[in-house]
mmCIF file of C-alpha atoms in Angstrom:
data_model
loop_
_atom_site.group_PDB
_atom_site.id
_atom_site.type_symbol
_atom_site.label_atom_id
_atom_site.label_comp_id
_atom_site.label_asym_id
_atom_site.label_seq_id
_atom_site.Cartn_x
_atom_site.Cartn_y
_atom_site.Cartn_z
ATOM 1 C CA UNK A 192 -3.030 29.862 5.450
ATOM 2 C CA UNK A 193 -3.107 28.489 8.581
ATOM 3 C CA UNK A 194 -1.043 24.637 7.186
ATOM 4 C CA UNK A 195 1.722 25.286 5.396
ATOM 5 C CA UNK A 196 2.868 22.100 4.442
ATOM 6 C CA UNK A 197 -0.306 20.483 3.917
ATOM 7 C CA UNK A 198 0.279 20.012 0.037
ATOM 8 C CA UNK A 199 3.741 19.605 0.647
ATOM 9 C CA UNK A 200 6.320 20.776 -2.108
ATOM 10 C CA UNK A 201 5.716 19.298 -5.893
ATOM 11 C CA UNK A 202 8.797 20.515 -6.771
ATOM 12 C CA UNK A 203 10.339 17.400 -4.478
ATOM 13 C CA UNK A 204 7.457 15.236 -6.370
ATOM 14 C CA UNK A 205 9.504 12.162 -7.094
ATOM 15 C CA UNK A 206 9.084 9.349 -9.918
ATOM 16 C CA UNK A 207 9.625 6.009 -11.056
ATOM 17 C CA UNK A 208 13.027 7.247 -12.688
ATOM 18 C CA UNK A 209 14.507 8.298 -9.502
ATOM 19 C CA UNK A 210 14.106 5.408 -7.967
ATOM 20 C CA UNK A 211 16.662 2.232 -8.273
ATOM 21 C CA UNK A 212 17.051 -1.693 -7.252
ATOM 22 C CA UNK A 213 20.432 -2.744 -6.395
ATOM 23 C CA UNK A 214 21.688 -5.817 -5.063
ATOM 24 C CA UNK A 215 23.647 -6.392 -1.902
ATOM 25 C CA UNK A 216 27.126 -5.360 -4.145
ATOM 26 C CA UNK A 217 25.154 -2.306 -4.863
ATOM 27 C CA UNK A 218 25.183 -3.514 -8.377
ATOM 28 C CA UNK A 219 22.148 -1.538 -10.392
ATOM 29 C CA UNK A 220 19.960 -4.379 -11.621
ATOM 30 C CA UNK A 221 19.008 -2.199 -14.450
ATOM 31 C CA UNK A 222 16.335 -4.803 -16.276
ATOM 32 C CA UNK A 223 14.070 -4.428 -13.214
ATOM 33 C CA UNK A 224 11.041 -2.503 -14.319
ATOM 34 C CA UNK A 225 9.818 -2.117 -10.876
ATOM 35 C CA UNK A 226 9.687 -3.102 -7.393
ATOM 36 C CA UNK A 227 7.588 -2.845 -4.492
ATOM 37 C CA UNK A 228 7.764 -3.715 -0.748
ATOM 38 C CA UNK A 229 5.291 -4.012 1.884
ATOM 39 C CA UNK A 230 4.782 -4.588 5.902
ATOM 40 C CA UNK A 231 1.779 -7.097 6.693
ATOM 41 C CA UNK A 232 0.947 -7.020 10.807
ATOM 42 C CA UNK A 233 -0.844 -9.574 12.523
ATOM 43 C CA UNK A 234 -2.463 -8.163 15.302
ATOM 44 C CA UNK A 235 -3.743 -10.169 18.453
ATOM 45 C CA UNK A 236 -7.111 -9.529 19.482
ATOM 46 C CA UNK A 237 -8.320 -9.286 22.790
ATOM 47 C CA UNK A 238 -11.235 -8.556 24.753
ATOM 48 C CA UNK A 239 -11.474 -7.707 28.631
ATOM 49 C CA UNK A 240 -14.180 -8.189 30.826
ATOM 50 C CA UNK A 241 -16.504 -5.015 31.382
ATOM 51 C CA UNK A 242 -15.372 -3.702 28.096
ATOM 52 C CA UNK A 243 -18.038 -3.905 24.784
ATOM 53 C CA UNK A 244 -14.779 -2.866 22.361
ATOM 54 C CA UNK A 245 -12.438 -5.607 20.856
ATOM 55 C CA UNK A 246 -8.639 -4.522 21.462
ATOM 56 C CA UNK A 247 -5.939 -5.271 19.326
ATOM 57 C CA UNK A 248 -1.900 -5.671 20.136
ATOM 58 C CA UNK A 249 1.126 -5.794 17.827
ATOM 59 C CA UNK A 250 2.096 -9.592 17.346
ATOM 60 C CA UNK A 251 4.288 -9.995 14.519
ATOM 61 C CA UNK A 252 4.734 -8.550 11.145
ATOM 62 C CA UNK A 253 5.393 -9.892 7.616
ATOM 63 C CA UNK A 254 7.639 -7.897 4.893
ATOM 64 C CA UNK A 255 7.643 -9.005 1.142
ATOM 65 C CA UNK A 256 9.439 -7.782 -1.768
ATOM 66 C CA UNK A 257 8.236 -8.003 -5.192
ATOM 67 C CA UNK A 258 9.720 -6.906 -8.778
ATOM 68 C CA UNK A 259 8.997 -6.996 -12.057
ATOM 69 C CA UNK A 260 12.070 -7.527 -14.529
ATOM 70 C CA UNK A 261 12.220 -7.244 -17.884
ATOM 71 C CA UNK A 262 14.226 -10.393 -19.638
ATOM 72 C CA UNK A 263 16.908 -9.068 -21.504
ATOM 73 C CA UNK A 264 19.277 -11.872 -20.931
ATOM 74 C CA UNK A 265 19.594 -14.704 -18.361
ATOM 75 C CA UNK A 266 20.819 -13.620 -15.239
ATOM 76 C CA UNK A 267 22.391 -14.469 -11.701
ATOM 77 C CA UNK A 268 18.648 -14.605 -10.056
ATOM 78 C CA UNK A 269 17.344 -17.203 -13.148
ATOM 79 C CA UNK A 270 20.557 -19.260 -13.024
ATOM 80 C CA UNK A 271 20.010 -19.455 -9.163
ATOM 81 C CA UNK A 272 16.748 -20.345 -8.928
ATOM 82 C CA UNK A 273 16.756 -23.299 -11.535
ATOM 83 C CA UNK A 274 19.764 -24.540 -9.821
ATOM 84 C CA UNK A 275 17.925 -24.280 -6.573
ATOM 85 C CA UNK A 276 14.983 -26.415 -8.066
ATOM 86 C CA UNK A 277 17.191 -29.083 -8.930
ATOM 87 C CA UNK A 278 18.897 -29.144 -6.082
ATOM 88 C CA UNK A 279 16.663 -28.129 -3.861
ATOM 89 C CA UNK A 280 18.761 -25.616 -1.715
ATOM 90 C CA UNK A 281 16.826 -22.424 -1.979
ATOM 91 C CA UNK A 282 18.656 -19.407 -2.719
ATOM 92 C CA UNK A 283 18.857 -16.424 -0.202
ATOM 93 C CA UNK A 284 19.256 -12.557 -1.683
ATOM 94 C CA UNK A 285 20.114 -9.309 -0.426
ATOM 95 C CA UNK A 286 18.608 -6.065 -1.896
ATOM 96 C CA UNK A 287 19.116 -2.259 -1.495
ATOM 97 C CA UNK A 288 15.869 -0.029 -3.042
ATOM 98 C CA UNK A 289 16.766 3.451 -2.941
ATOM 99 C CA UNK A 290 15.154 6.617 -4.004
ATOM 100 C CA UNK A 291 16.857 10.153 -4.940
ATOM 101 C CA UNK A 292 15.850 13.244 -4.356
ATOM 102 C CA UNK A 293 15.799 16.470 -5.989
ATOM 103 C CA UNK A 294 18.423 18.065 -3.631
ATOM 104 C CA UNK A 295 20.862 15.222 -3.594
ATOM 105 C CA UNK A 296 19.111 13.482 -0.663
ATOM 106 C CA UNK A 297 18.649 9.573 -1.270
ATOM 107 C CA UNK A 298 16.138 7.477 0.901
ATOM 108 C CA UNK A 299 17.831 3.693 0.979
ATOM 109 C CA UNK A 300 16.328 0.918 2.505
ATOM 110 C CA UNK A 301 17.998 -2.405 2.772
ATOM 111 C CA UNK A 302 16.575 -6.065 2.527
ATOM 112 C CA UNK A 303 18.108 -8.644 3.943
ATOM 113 C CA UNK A 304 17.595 -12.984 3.458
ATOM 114 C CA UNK A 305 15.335 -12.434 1.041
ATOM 115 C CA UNK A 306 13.867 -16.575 -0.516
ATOM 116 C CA UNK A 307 11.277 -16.466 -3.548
ATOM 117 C CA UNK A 308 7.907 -17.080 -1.798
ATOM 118 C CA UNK A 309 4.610 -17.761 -3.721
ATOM 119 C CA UNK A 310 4.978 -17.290 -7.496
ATOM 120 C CA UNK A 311 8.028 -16.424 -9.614
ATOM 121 C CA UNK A 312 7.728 -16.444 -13.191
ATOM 122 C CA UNK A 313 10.425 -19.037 -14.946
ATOM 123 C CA UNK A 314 8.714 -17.797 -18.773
ATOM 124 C CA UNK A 315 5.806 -15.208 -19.006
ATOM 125 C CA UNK A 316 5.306 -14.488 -23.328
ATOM 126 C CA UNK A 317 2.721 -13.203 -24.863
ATOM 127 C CA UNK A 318 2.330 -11.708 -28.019
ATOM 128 C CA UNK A 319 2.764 -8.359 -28.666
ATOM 129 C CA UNK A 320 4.352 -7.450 -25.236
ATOM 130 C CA UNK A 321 7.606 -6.982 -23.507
ATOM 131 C CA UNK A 322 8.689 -10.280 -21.970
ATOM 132 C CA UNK A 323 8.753 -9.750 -18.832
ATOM 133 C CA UNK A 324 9.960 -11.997 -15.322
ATOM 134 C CA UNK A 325 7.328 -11.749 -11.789
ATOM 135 C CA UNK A 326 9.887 -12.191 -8.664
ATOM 136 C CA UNK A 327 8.160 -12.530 -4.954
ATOM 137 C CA UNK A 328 10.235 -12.432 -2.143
ATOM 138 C CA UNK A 329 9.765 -13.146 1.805
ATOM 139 C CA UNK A 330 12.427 -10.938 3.798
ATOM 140 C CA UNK A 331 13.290 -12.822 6.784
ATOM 141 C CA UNK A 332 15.288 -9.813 8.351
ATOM 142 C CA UNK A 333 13.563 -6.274 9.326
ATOM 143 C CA UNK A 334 14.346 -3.846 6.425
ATOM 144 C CA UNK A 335 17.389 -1.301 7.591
ATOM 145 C CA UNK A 336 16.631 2.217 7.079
ATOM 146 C CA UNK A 337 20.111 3.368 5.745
ATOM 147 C CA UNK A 338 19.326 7.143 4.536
ATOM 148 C CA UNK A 339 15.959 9.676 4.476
ATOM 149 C CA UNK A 340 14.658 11.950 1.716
ATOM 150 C CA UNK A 341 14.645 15.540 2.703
ATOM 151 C CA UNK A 342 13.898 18.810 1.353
ATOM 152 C CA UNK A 343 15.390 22.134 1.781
ATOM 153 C CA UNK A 344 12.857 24.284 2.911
ATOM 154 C CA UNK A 345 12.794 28.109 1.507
#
């Protein structure tokens, strides 16, 4: 076989239940059901004279943060962002996501300044299903790489 690695290792296959939300204390925020974060870049076009082909150049970049959590009881984030809408000072989070790996290894990225941007759910029931609370989050600070996933190789 001429690529080893090209289907990688299942073994190291990893799930939602090794994955974890934690807040800046590194407090588990156990009722989240899931989270997910994502880089948008805005590229610049360009074209030059002589040249048919449009160019593109990194301009800026856009990270957002979203989680599902399941309502249990009212917490911290709740509290903070109905006091925010009556007083009108917007709250600003930090978050840790981290995943663990088979071996021990733990991949932990950290977001900082994180506001609610677009929706967040104050009440989402419906019958016959878990009630559950839709958070969306700007980061206004570059995500920190703290640790990497690895595998042992045999």
């Amino acid at each position: 076989m001429r690529n080893e690695r090209a289907a990688g290792d299942s073994r190291h296959g990893r799930t939602g239940k090794d994955g974890a939300f934690y807040s800046k204390d590194g407090v588990l925020l156990a009722t989240v059901e899931q989270f997910t974060s994502n880089v948008s870049w805005n590229n610049a076009k360009y074209s030059v004279l002589g040249d048919a082909q449009e160019h593109e150049t990194a301009n800026t970049f856009a990270v957002n943060l979203t989680m599902s959590q399941i309502v249990v009881e009212d917490d911290e984030f709740i509290i903070e962002l109905m006091k925010a809408l009556e007083t009108q000072v917007m709250p600003v989070w930090d978050f840790q996501g981290s995943l663990l790996g088979r071996n021990g290894s733990e991949e932990r990225v950290i977001y900082r300044d994180c506001i609610p941007s677009g929706q967040v759910d104050i009440q989402n029931v419906s019958v016959g299903d878990v009630i559950k609370r839709n958070w969306n989050f700007f980061v206004n600070r570059a995500p920190k790489l703290q640790s990497l996933l690895g595998i042992d190789r045999d």
